[in-house]
Amino acid sequence: MSDLLKEVLAANESYANEFGEKGRLALPPQRRFAILTCMDARLDPAKFAGLSEGDAHVIRNAGGRASDDAIRSLVISYKLLGTKEWFVIHHTDCGMELFTNEIMGDLLANSLETAQFDGQWKDVGKGPGSVEGKYVNFLTISNLEQSVIDDVERIRNHSLVPGNIPIYGYIYDVKSGRLIEVTKATEIGKANV
């Protein structure tokens, strides 16, 4: 058993010992909203959005992008669990700005081992790789504000998303902890009441 696995299991044991009334939380989120944000370890939606367990759905992926799977989760959140408002929150200094689909595809074609970054990505692994990476859209980010606008627009225009759900667009600043509104995204995400 790795040291990391031991640490995680010990932390879980401590958490479970103090779990108490949390076992009685209802399935639908109490505050009736969902957040789509990045998996970056520097973001803690519970802290930056003032959440407690049971308050909201938090959907995380690389870049906080409105992928098909993220939209699937938002639709389930609304249709079956009653969320009424959604937030799309990207962040400054995102790793998704450091590569393109082409770079990722080339790295994966060389090997499946972890690459290194020293101002440029380089593959230090030994093959084999996989050319399948050349056919994946990794939803990289070339313009942070535009990525929020694009994602809110993609969600708003999706055939399974009702027009009465407001979708807010924000950028989380990793240096200050502040949420900065992307006004154009929020305007696009405005509910059609």
Tab-separated table of N, CA, C and O in Angstrom, residues 14-79:
chain	number	residue	atom	x	y	z
A	14	SER	N	-11.099	9.404	9.659
A	14	SER	CA	-11.343	10.544	10.543
A	14	SER	C	-12.621	11.277	10.137
A	14	SER	O	-13.452	11.639	10.983
A	15	TYR	N	-12.792	11.480	8.843
A	15	TYR	CA	-13.991	12.155	8.325
A	15	TYR	C	-15.246	11.354	8.656
A	15	TYR	O	-16.245	11.899	9.121
A	16	ALA	N	-15.204	10.058	8.414
A	16	ALA	CA	-16.363	9.197	8.667
A	16	ALA	C	-16.734	9.193	10.143
A	16	ALA	O	-17.924	9.140	10.490
A	17	ASN	N	-15.748	9.274	11.027
A	17	ASN	CA	-16.016	9.294	12.466
A	17	ASN	C	-16.785	10.542	12.898
A	17	ASN	O	-17.451	10.532	13.919
A	18	GLU	N	-16.662	11.615	12.126
A	18	GLU	CA	-17.352	12.872	12.439
A	18	GLU	C	-18.539	13.134	11.508
A	18	GLU	O	-19.091	14.222	11.510
A	19	PHE	N	-18.932	12.163	10.717
A	19	PHE	CA	-19.923	12.342	9.660
A	19	PHE	C	-21.288	12.784	10.189
A	19	PHE	O	-21.924	13.663	9.618
A	20	GLY	N	-21.740	12.194	11.252
A	20	GLY	CA	-22.967	12.613	11.939
A	20	GLY	C	-24.184	12.749	11.050
A	20	GLY	O	-24.555	11.846	10.316
A	21	GLU	N	-24.809	13.922	11.094
A	21	GLU	CA	-26.078	14.185	10.406
A	21	GLU	C	-25.953	14.268	8.886
A	21	GLU	O	-26.962	14.302	8.189
A	22	LYS	N	-24.738	14.314	8.362
A	22	LYS	CA	-24.576	14.408	6.907
A	22	LYS	C	-25.168	13.202	6.191
A	22	LYS	O	-25.517	13.286	5.013
A	23	GLY	N	-25.285	12.099	6.882
A	23	GLY	CA	-25.891	10.914	6.296
A	23	GLY	C	-27.377	11.083	6.010
A	23	GLY	O	-27.976	10.253	5.326
A	24	ARG	N	-27.949	12.166	6.495
A	24	ARG	CA	-29.383	12.426	6.280
A	24	ARG	C	-29.639	13.506	5.226
A	24	ARG	O	-30.781	13.917	5.021
A	25	LEU	N	-28.583	13.984	4.567
A	25	LEU	CA	-28.761	15.011	3.541
A	25	LEU	C	-29.646	14.474	2.417
A	25	LEU	O	-29.533	13.315	2.020
A	26	ALA	N	-30.497	15.334	1.889
A	26	ALA	CA	-31.377	14.957	0.777
A	26	ALA	C	-30.574	14.844	-0.512
A	26	ALA	O	-29.521	15.474	-0.661
A	27	LEU	N	-31.059	14.064	-1.449
A	27	LEU	CA	-30.405	13.885	-2.736
A	27	LEU	C	-30.338	15.179	-3.550
A	27	LEU	O	-29.278	15.530	-4.056
A	28	PRO	N	-31.439	15.933	-3.714
A	28	PRO	CA	-31.339	17.184	-4.480
A	28	PRO	C	-30.503	18.217	-3.725
A	28	PRO	O	-30.556	18.286	-2.497
A	29	PRO	N	-29.744	19.033	-4.449
A	29	PRO	CA	-28.953	20.061	-3.773
A	29	PRO	C	-29.853	21.110	-3.121
A	29	PRO	O	-30.765	21.636	-3.762
A	30	GLN	N	-29.594	21.372	-1.878
A	30	GLN	CA	-30.453	22.254	-1.077
A	30	GLN	C	-30.572	23.660	-1.656
A	30	GLN	O	-31.635	24.256	-1.630
A	31	ARG	N	-29.470	24.202	-2.197
A	31	ARG	CA	-29.502	25.577	-2.697
A	31	ARG	C	-29.873	25.647	-4.181
A	31	ARG	O	-29.909	26.725	-4.759
A	32	ARG	N	-30.128	24.524	-4.792
A	32	ARG	CA	-30.692	24.416	-6.144
A	32	ARG	C	-29.859	25.078	-7.239
A	32	ARG	O	-30.399	25.739	-8.128
A	33	PHE	N	-28.530	24.919	-7.184
A	33	PHE	CA	-27.719	25.403	-8.296
A	33	PHE	C	-26.564	24.450	-8.558
A	33	PHE	O	-26.277	23.561	-7.763
A	34	ALA	N	-25.949	24.633	-9.736
A	34	ALA	CA	-24.820	23.799	-10.143
A	34	ALA	C	-23.683	24.686	-10.631
A	34	ALA	O	-23.925	25.775	-11.176
A	35	ILE	N	-22.471	24.201	-10.426
A	35	ILE	CA	-21.265	24.886	-10.882
A	35	ILE	C	-20.512	23.941	-11.813
A	35	ILE	O	-20.293	22.783	-11.469
A	36	LEU	N	-20.128	24.452	-12.979
A	36	LEU	CA	-19.224	23.745	-13.874
A	36	LEU	C	-17.899	24.481	-13.794
A	36	LEU	O	-17.824	25.667	-14.123
A	37	THR	N	-16.854	23.785	-13.327
A	37	THR	CA	-15.564	24.444	-13.161
A	37	THR	C	-14.423	23.471	-13.428
A	37	THR	O	-14.638	22.298	-13.696
A	38	CYS	N	-13.224	23.971	-13.327
A	38	CYS	CA	-12.026	23.202	-13.652
A	38	CYS	C	-11.630	22.263	-12.511
A	38	CYS	O	-11.939	22.494	-11.347
A	39	MET	N	-10.893	21.225	-12.891
A	39	MET	CA	-10.399	20.248	-11.913
A	39	MET	C	-9.142	20.742	-11.200
A	39	MET	O	-8.648	20.079	-10.293
A	40	ASP	N	-8.627	21.908	-11.572
A	40	ASP	CA	-7.396	22.443	-10.996
A	40	ASP	C	-7.452	22.387	-9.467
A	40	ASP	O	-8.436	22.817	-8.854
A	41	ALA	N	-6.408	21.861	-8.863
A	41	ALA	CA	-6.371	21.659	-7.411
A	41	ALA	C	-6.370	22.977	-6.624
A	41	ALA	O	-6.664	22.977	-5.431
A	42	ARG	N	-6.078	24.094	-7.275
A	42	ARG	CA	-6.085	25.387	-6.576
A	42	ARG	C	-7.488	25.938	-6.380
A	42	ARG	O	-7.672	26.894	-5.632
A	43	LEU	N	-8.477	25.359	-7.049
A	43	LEU	CA	-9.858	25.825	-6.931
A	43	LEU	C	-10.606	24.973	-5.917
A	43	LEU	O	-10.610	23.752	-6.017
A	44	ASP	N	-11.227	25.625	-4.971
A	44	ASP	CA	-12.075	24.928	-4.002
A	44	ASP	C	-13.458	25.573	-4.048
A	44	ASP	O	-13.711	26.561	-3.348
A	45	PRO	N	-14.344	25.035	-4.905
A	45	PRO	CA	-15.667	25.645	-5.039
A	45	PRO	C	-16.421	25.764	-3.724
A	45	PRO	O	-17.195	26.704	-3.544
A	46	ALA	N	-16.205	24.851	-2.808
A	46	ALA	CA	-16.883	24.952	-1.512
A	46	ALA	C	-16.496	26.249	-0.820
A	46	ALA	O	-17.342	26.912	-0.209
A	47	LYS	N	-15.240	26.625	-0.943
A	47	LYS	CA	-14.791	27.860	-0.291
A	47	LYS	C	-15.126	29.097	-1.105
A	47	LYS	O	-15.653	30.061	-0.569
A	48	PHE	N	-14.824	29.104	-2.420
A	48	PHE	CA	-15.048	30.343	-3.177
A	48	PHE	C	-16.529	30.622	-3.433
A	48	PHE	O	-16.904	31.745	-3.719
A	49	ALA	N	-17.400	29.615	-3.290
A	49	ALA	CA	-18.839	29.829	-3.477
A	49	ALA	C	-19.626	29.642	-2.178
A	49	ALA	O	-20.849	29.667	-2.193
A	50	GLY	N	-18.938	29.447	-1.060
A	50	GLY	CA	-19.605	29.340	0.232
A	50	GLY	C	-20.514	28.126	0.356
A	50	GLY	O	-21.631	28.241	0.828
A	51	LEU	N	-20.024	26.965	-0.066
A	51	LEU	CA	-20.846	25.757	-0.066
A	51	LEU	C	-20.564	24.861	1.130
A	51	LEU	O	-19.438	24.760	1.592
A	52	SER	N	-21.597	24.193	1.563
A	52	SER	CA	-21.489	23.092	2.506
A	52	SER	C	-21.956	21.841	1.779
A	52	SER	O	-22.619	21.924	0.736
A	53	GLU	N	-21.663	20.677	2.350
A	53	GLU	CA	-22.143	19.439	1.740
A	53	GLU	C	-23.656	19.510	1.582
A	53	GLU	O	-24.359	19.960	2.480
A	54	GLY	N	-24.123	19.078	0.418
A	54	GLY	CA	-25.547	19.064	0.155
A	54	GLY	C	-26.090	20.329	-0.476
A	54	GLY	O	-27.259	20.377	-0.848
A	55	ASP	N	-25.276	21.375	-0.622
A	55	ASP	CA	-25.761	22.659	-1.137
A	55	ASP	C	-25.953	22.710	-2.648
A	55	ASP	O	-26.924	23.272	-3.138
A	56	ALA	N	-24.979	22.206	-3.416
A	56	ALA	CA	-24.984	22.404	-4.870
A	56	ALA	C	-24.277	21.252	-5.562
A	56	ALA	O	-23.510	20.516	-4.940
A	57	HIS	N	-24.549	21.111	-6.843
A	57	HIS	CA	-23.780	20.172	-7.665
A	57	HIS	C	-22.535	20.877	-8.173
A	57	HIS	O	-22.616	22.035	-8.600
A	58	VAL	N	-21.405	20.205	-8.120
A	58	VAL	CA	-20.164	20.738	-8.661
A	58	VAL	C	-19.645	19.734	-9.680
A	58	VAL	O	-19.362	18.588	-9.345
A	59	ILE	N	-19.569	20.179	-10.923
A	59	ILE	CA	-19.105	19.346	-12.031
A	59	ILE	C	-17.738	19.872	-12.427
A	59	ILE	O	-17.588	21.059	-12.730
A	60	ARG	N	-16.743	18.983	-12.406
A	60	ARG	CA	-15.370	19.416	-12.681
A	60	ARG	C	-14.761	18.598	-13.802
A	60	ARG	O	-14.950	17.392	-13.867
A	61	ASN	N	-14.021	19.290	-14.666
A	61	ASN	CA	-13.230	18.636	-15.697
A	61	ASN	C	-12.065	19.551	-16.059
A	61	ASN	O	-11.964	20.667	-15.538
A	62	ALA	N	-11.194	19.099	-16.923
A	62	ALA	CA	-10.051	19.910	-17.328
A	62	ALA	C	-10.545	21.172	-18.033
A	62	ALA	O	-11.190	21.111	-19.067
A	63	GLY	N	-10.294	22.323	-17.432
A	63	GLY	CA	-10.698	23.603	-17.993
A	63	GLY	C	-12.095	24.060	-17.606
A	63	GLY	O	-12.477	25.179	-17.884
A	64	GLY	N	-12.887	23.184	-16.977
A	64	GLY	CA	-14.265	23.549	-16.663
A	64	GLY	C	-15.094	23.732	-17.924
A	64	GLY	O	-16.012	24.548	-17.970
A	65	ARG	N	-14.767	22.949	-18.943
A	65	ARG	CA	-15.369	23.127	-20.268
A	65	ARG	C	-16.733	22.456	-20.387
A	65	ARG	O	-17.015	21.448	-19.744
A	66	ALA	N	-17.564	23.023	-21.251
A	66	ALA	CA	-18.909	22.515	-21.502
A	66	ALA	C	-18.846	21.371	-22.514
A	66	ALA	O	-19.338	21.466	-23.626
A	67	SER	N	-18.226	20.294	-22.097
A	67	SER	CA	-18.151	19.094	-22.926
A	67	SER	C	-19.525	18.433	-22.961
A	67	SER	O	-20.416	18.785	-22.184
A	68	ASP	N	-19.676	17.455	-23.841
A	68	ASP	CA	-20.944	16.714	-23.882
A	68	ASP	C	-21.259	16.110	-22.520
A	68	ASP	O	-22.403	16.128	-22.077
A	69	ASP	N	-20.248	15.578	-21.845
A	69	ASP	CA	-20.491	14.950	-20.549
A	69	ASP	C	-20.872	15.974	-19.483
A	69	ASP	O	-21.730	15.715	-18.644
A	70	ALA	N	-20.247	17.155	-19.520
A	70	ALA	CA	-20.609	18.197	-18.558
A	70	ALA	C	-22.055	18.645	-18.771
A	70	ALA	O	-22.806	18.822	-17.810
A	71	ILE	N	-22.456	18.807	-20.026
A	71	ILE	CA	-23.840	19.204	-20.312
A	71	ILE	C	-24.799	18.094	-19.889
A	71	ILE	O	-25.860	18.359	-19.325
A	72	ARG	N	-24.421	16.842	-20.112
A	72	ARG	CA	-25.234	15.711	-19.649
A	72	ARG	C	-25.470	15.826	-18.144
A	72	ARG	O	-26.601	15.679	-17.652
A	73	SER	N	-24.423	16.119	-17.393
A	73	SER	CA	-24.551	16.245	-15.938
A	73	SER	C	-25.435	17.423	-15.556
A	73	SER	O	-26.258	17.317	-14.633
A	74	LEU	N	-25.295	18.555	-16.244
A	74	LEU	CA	-26.140	19.712	-15.950
A	74	LEU	C	-27.613	19.411	-16.237
A	74	LEU	O	-28.495	19.798	-15.466
A	75	VAL	N	-27.874	18.703	-17.331
A	75	VAL	CA	-29.258	18.361	-17.675
A	75	VAL	C	-29.856	17.447	-16.605
A	75	VAL	O	-30.996	17.645	-16.167
A	76	ILE	N	-29.101	16.466	-16.144
A	76	ILE	CA	-29.578	15.585	-15.069
A	76	ILE	C	-29.801	16.395	-13.792
A	76	ILE	O	-30.802	16.220	-13.090
A	77	SER	N	-28.879	17.316	-13.509
A	77	SER	CA	-28.984	18.172	-12.332
A	77	SER	C	-30.302	18.951	-12.328
A	77	SER	O	-30.964	19.077	-11.296
A	78	TYR	N	-30.662	19.460	-13.487
A	78	TYR	CA	-31.923	20.210	-13.604
A	78	TYR	C	-33.146	19.290	-13.653
A	78	TYR	O	-34.074	19.423	-12.858
A	79	LYS	N	-33.131	18.386	-14.590
A	79	LYS	CA	-34.332	17.600	-14.903
A	79	LYS	C	-34.753	16.677	-13.761
A	79	LYS	O	-35.934	16.550	-13.467
